[in-house]
Short mmCIF file of C-alpha atoms in Angstrom, two decimals:
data_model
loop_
_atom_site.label_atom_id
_atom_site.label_comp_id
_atom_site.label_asym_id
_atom_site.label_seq_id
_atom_site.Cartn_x
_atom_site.Cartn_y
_atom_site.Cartn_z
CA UNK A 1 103.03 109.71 102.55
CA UNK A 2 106.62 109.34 101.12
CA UNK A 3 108.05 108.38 97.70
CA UNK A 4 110.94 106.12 96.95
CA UNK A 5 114.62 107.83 97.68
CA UNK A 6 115.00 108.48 94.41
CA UNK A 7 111.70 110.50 93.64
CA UNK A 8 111.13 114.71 95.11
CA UNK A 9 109.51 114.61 98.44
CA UNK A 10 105.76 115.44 98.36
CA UNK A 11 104.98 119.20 99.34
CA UNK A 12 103.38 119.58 103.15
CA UNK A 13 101.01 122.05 101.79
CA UNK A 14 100.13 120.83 99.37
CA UNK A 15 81.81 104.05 105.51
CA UNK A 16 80.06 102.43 103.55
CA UNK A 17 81.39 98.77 102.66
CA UNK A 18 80.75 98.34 98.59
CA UNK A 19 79.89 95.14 97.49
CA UNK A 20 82.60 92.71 96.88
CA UNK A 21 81.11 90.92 94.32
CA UNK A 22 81.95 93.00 91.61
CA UNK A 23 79.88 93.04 87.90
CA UNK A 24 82.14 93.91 84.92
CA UNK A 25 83.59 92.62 82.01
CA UNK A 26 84.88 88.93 82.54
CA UNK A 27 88.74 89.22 83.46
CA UNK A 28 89.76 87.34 80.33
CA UNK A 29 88.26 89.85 78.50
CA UNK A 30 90.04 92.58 80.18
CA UNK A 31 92.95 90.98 79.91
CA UNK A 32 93.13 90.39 76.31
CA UNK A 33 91.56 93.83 75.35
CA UNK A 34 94.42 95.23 77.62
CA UNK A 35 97.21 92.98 75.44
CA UNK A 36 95.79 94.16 72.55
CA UNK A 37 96.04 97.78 73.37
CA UNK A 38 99.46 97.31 74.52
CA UNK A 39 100.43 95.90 71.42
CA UNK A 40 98.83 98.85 69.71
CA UNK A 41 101.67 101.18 71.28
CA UNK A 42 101.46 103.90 74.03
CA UNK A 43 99.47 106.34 71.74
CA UNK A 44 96.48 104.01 71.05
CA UNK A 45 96.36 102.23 74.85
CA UNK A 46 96.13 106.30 75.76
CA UNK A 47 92.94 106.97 73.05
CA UNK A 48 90.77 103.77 74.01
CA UNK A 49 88.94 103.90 76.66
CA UNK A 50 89.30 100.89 79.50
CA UNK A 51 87.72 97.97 78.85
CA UNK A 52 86.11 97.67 82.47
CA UNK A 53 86.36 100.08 85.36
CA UNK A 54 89.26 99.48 87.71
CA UNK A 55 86.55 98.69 90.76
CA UNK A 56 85.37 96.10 88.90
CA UNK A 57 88.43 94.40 87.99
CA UNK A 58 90.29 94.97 91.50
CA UNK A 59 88.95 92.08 94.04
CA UNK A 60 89.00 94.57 96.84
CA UNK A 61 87.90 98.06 97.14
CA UNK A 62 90.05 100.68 94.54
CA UNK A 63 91.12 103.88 96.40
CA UNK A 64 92.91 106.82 95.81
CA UNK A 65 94.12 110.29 97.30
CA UNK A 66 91.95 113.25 96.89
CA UNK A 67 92.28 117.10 97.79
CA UNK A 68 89.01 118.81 97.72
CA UNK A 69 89.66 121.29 94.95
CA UNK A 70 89.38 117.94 92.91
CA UNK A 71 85.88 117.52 94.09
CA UNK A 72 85.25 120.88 92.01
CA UNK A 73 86.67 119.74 88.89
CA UNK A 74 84.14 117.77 86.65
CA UNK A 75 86.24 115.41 85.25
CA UNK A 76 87.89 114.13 88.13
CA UNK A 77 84.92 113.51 90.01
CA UNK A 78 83.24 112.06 86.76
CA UNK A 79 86.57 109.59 86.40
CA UNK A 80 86.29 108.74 89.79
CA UNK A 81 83.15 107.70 90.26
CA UNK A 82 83.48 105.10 87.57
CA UNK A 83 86.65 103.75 88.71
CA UNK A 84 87.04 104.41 92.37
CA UNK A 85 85.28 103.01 95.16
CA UNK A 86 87.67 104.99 98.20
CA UNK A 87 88.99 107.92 99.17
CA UNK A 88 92.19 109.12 100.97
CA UNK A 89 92.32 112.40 102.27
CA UNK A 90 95.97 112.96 100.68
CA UNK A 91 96.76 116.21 103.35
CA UNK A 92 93.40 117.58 104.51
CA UNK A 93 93.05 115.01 107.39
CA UNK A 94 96.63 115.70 108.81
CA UNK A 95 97.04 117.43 111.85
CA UNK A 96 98.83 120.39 109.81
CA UNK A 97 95.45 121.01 108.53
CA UNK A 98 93.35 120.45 110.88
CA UNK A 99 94.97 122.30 114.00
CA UNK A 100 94.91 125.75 112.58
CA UNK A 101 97.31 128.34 112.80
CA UNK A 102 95.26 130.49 115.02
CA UNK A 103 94.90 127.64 117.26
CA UNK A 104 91.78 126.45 116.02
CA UNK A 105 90.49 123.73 114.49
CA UNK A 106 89.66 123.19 110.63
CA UNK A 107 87.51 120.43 109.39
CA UNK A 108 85.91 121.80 106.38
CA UNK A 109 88.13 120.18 104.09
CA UNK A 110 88.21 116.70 105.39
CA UNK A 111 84.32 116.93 106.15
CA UNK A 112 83.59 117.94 102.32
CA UNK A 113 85.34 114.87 101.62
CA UNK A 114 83.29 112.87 103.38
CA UNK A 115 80.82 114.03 101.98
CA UNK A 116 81.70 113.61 98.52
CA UNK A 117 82.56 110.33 99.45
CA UNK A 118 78.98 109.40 100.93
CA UNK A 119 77.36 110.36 98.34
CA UNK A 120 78.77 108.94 95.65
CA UNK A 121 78.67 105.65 97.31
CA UNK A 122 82.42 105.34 98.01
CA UNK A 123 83.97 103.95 101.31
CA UNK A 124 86.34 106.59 102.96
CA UNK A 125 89.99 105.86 104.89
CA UNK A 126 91.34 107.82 107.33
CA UNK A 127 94.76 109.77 106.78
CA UNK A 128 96.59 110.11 109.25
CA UNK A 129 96.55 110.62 113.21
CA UNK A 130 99.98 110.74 114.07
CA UNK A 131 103.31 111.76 111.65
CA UNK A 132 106.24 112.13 113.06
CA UNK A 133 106.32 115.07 110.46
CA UNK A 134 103.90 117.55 112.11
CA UNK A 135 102.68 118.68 115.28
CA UNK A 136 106.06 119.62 117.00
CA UNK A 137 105.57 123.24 116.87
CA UNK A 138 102.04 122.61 118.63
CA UNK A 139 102.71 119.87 121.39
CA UNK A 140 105.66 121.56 122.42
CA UNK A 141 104.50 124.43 123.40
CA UNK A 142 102.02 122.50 125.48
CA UNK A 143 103.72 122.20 129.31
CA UNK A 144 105.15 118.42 129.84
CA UNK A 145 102.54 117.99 132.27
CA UNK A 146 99.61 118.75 129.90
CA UNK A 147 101.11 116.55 126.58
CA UNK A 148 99.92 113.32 127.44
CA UNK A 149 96.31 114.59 127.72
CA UNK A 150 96.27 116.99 124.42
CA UNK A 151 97.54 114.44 122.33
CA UNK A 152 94.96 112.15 123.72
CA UNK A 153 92.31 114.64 123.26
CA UNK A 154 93.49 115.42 119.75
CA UNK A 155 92.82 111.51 118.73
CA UNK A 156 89.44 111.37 120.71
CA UNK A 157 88.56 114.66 118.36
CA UNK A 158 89.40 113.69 115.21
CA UNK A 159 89.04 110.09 114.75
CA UNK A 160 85.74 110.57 117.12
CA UNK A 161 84.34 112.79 114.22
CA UNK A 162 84.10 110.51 112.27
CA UNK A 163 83.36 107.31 114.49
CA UNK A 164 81.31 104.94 112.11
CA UNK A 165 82.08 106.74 108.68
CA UNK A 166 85.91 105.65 108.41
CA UNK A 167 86.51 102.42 106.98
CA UNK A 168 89.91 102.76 108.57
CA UNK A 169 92.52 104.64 110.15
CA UNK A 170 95.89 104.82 109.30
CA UNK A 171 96.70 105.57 113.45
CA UNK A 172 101.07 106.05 112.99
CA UNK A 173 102.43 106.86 109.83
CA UNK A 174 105.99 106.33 109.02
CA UNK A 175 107.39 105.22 112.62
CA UNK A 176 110.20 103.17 110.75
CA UNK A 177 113.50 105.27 110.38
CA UNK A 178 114.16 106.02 106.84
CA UNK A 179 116.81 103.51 105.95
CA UNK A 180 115.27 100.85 108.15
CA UNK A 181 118.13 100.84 111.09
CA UNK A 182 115.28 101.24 113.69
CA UNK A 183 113.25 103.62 114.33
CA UNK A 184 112.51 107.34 113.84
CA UNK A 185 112.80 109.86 116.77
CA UNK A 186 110.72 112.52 117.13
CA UNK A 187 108.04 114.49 119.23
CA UNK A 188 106.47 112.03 119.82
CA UNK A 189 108.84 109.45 121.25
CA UNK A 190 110.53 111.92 123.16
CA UNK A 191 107.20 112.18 125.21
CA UNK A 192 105.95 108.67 125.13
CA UNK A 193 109.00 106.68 123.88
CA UNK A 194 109.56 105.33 120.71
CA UNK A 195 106.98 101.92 120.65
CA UNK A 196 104.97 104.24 123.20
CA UNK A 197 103.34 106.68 121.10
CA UNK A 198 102.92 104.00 118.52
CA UNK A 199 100.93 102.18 121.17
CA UNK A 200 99.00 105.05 122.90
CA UNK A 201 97.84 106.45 119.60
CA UNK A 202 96.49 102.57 118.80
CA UNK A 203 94.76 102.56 122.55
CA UNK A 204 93.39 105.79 121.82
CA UNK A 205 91.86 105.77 118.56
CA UNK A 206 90.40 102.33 119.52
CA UNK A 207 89.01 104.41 122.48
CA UNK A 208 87.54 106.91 119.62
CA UNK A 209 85.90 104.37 116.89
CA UNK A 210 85.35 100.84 117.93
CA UNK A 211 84.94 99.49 114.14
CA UNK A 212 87.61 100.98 112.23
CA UNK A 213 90.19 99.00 110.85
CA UNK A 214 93.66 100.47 112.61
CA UNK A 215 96.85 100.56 110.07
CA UNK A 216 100.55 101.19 110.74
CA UNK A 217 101.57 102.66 107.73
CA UNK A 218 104.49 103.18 105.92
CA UNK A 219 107.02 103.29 102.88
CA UNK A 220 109.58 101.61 101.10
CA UNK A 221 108.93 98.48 102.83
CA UNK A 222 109.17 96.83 99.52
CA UNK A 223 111.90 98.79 97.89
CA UNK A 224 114.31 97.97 101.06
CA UNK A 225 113.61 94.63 102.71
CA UNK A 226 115.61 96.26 105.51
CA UNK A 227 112.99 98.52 106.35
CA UNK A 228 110.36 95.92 105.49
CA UNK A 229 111.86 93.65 108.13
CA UNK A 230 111.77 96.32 111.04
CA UNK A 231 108.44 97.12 109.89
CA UNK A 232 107.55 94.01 110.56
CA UNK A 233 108.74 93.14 113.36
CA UNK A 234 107.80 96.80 115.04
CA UNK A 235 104.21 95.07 113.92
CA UNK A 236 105.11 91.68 116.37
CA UNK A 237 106.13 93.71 119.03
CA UNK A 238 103.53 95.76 119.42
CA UNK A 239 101.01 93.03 118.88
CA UNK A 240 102.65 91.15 121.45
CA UNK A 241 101.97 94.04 123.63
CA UNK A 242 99.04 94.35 123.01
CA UNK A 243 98.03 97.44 120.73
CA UNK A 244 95.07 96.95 118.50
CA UNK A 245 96.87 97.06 115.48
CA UNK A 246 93.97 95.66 112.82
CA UNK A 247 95.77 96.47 109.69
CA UNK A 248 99.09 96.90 107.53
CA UNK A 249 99.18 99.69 105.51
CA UNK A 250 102.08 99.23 102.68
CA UNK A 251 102.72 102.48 100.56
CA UNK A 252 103.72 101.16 97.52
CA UNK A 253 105.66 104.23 96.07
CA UNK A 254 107.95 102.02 93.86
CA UNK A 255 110.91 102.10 93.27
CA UNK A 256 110.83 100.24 89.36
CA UNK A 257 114.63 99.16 89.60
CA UNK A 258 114.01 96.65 92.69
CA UNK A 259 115.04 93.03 92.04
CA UNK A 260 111.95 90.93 90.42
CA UNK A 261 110.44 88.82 93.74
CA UNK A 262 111.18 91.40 96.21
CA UNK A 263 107.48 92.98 96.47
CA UNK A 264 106.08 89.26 96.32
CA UNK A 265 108.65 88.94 99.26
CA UNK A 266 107.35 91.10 101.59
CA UNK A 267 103.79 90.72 100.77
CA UNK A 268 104.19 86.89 101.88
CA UNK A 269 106.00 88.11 104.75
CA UNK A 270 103.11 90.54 105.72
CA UNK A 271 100.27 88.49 105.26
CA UNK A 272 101.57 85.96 108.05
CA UNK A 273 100.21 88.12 110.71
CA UNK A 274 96.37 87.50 109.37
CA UNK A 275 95.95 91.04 109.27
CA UNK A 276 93.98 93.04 106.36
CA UNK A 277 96.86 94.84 103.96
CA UNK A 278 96.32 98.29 102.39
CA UNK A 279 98.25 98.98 99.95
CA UNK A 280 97.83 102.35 100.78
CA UNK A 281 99.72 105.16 97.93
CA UNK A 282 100.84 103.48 94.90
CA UNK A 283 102.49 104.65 92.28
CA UNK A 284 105.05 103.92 89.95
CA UNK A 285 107.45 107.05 88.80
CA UNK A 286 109.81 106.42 85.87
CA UNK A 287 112.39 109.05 86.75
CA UNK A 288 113.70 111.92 85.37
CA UNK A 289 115.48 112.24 81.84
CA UNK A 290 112.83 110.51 79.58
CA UNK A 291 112.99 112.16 76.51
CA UNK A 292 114.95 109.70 74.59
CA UNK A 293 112.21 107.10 73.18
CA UNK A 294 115.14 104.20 73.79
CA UNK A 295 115.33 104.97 77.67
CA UNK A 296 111.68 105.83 77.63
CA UNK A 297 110.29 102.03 76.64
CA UNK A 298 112.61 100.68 78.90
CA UNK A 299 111.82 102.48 81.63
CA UNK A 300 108.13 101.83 81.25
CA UNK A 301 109.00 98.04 80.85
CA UNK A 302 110.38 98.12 84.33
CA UNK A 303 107.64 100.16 85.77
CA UNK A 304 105.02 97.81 84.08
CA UNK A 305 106.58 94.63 85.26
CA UNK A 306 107.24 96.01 88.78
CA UNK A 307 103.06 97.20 89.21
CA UNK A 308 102.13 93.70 87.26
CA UNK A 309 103.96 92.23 90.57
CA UNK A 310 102.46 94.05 92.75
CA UNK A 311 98.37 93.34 91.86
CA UNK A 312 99.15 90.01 91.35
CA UNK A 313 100.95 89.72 95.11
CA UNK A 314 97.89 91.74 96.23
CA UNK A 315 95.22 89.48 94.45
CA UNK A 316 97.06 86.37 95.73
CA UNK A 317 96.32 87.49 99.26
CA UNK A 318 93.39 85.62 101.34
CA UNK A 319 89.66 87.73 100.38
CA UNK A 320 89.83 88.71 104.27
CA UNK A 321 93.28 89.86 103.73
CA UNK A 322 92.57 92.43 101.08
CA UNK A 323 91.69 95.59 103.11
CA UNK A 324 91.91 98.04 99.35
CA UNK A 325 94.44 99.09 96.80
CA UNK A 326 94.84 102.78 96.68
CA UNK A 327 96.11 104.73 94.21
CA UNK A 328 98.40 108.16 94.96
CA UNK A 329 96.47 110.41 92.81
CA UNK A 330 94.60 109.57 89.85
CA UNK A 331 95.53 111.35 86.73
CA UNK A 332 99.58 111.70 85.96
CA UNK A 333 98.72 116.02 86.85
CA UNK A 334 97.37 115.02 90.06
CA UNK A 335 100.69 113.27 91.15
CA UNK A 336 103.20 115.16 93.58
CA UNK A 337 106.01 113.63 91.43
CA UNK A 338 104.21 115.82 88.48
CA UNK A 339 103.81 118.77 91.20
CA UNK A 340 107.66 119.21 91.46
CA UNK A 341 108.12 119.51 87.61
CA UNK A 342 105.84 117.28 85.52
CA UNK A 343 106.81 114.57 82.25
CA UNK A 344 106.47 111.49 84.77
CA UNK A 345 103.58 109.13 84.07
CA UNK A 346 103.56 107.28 87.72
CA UNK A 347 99.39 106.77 87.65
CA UNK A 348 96.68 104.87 85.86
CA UNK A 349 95.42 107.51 83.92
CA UNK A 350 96.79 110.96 81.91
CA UNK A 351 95.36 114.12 82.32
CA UNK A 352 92.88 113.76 79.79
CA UNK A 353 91.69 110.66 81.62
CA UNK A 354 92.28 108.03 79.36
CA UNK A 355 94.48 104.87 80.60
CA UNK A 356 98.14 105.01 80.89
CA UNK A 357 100.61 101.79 80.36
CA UNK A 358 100.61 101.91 84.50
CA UNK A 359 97.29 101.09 83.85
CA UNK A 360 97.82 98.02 81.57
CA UNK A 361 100.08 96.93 84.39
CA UNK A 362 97.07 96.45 86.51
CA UNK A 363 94.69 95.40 84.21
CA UNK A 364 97.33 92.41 83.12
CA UNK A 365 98.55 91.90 86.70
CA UNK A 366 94.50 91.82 88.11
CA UNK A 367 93.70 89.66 85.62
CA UNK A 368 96.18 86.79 85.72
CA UNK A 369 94.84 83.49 86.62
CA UNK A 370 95.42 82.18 90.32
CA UNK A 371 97.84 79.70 89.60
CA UNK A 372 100.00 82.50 88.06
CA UNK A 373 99.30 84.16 90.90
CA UNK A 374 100.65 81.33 93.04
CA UNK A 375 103.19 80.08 91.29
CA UNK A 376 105.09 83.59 91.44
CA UNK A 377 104.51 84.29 94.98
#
């Protein structure tokens, strides 16, 4: 995962389809309870309760990142279960979890998850194989003539695990180099070369579960249209190769003060491959310094008309085309933006669970008619 430039880096420490026809309250209905609240001021649209659950108004499965201590905590599991219908592992599935300090291996975390998941009826998405972030310490140590099978065998493990209760995989995350010139070298691409590991760790986890959906993931790919572009065409190449790339995964850690258009942009540009589209760790941060009421509401104007954007790019997208729309976190306390100091509301709900202006955003944005929809993309 990775925020917009602007925003504190997070800390490293830190299977079952649902439906898609979806019962709720009729959109209009949403939509104009959601004005109404709006026009009420923050304070009320915080007191009422949503109008309809977020998995009901979403036309694709709602995710968001979970740690397990969550699962212990009554009300998140209780606000999840009415408005979720997927879980990300936010850290627990990373390979600085799971490969162990003493050299072991540690799945208790991830496989609690799971089982959370399961039983409450949620689909589950894999996060992630291979991050140029972690794992130096570990395959470097291995001898060169020994790396190509350990990080083979470290694929087959994991994503063999859980063969048949992933949803999806999100295989490389964050190959593109941070201000898009390229891409990042690492570890990895020092072994295999830098579209080599992307590839092998496609070939491999293909290898390990047939049926998942395989993402490349990253960030910023709407904030800088430079990136987005490399992205994208890292995404040809490798197709063209032949990798089994089966999925774009788009973070969607905004950055509010892009121009109006440019996440429409690069969501048109995405969808040309046919591929499903995750938006995979959304949220919205306001920034720093929001004590003044003045800079406050126009902050929050930004933030709402940048997330409005966003579900309605999302929604515009063919049905097949809509892999999920994750959330990064689901109270403003369970953010990492909040972790590094807190006053940020970046997520759909506060602490006390009730729905945030963020959440308007996507009520509004979910709920505009398809030739709005159109029209701006």
């Amino acid at each position: 995962m990775k925020p917009p430039a602007h925003t504190p880096h997070p800390s490293r420490s830190a299977a079952h389809l649902l439906p898609q026809g979806q019962k709720g309250t009729p959109r209009r209905a949403v939509l104009l309870s959601g004005l109404a609240l709006a026009a009420c001021g923050r304070a009320s649209v915080q007191a009422a309760p949503a109008a309809a659950p977020l998995k009901a108004l979403v036309p694709a499965p709602v995710g968001v990142a979970v740690m397990r201590g969550q699962l212990e905590d009554t009300a998140w599991t209780t606000l999840a279960r009415r408005e979720i219908s997927q879980l990300t592992p936010e850290w627990e599935m990373k390979m600085e979890y799971i490969l162990a300090q003493d050299g072991g291996w540690r799945f208790d975390a991830p496989d609690r998850i799971a089982t959370f998941a399961r039983a409450s009826g949620m689909r589950l998405h894999g996060h992630a194989l291979i991050w140029y972030s972690q794992g130096q310490d570990w395959f470097e140590a291995i001898k060169p003539a020994r790396r190509a099978a350990a990080f083979d065998d470290y694929i087959a493990v994991v994503a063999g695990r859980y063969r048949g209760q992933l949803a999806g995989w999100d295989v490389v995350n964050e190959a593109v180099a941070e201000d898009g010139d390229g891409l990042r070298s690492c570890h990895w691409s020092a072994q295999f070369g830098q579209d080599g590991y992307i590839a092998r760790a496609f070939a491999q986890t293909r290898a390990a579960d047939p049926d998942a959906v395989l993402f490349l993931n990253d960030y910023n790919l709407e904030n800088l249209p430079r990136k987005g572009a490399t992205f994208l065409r890292l995404v040809e190449r490798l197709l063209a190769a032949g990798a089994p790339i089966t999925g774009i995964g788009t973070q969607g850690h905004l950055d509010i003060d892009i121009p109006a258009g440019q996440i429409t942009a690069f969501m048109r540009d995405a969808a040309a491959f046919g591929l499903p589209i995750h938006v995979s760790e959304l949220d919205a941060p306001m920034g720093a310094g929001l004590l003044d009421r003045a800079r406050r509401d126009a902050r929050r104007a930004l933030q709402t008309a940048r997330v409005m954007e966003y579900a309605e790019a999302f929604a515009a997208l063919p049905e097949r085309q809509r892999y999920a729309f994750t959330l990064w976190g689901l109270r403003d306390g369970d953010s990492f933006v909040n972790r590094q100091g807190g006053g940020d509301s970046p997520l759909a709900f506060d602490d006390a669970g009730r729905p945030t202006a963020l959440h308007q955003a996507l009520v509004q944005g979910f709920s505009a008619p398809a030739t709005v929809r159109k029209e701006r993309g």
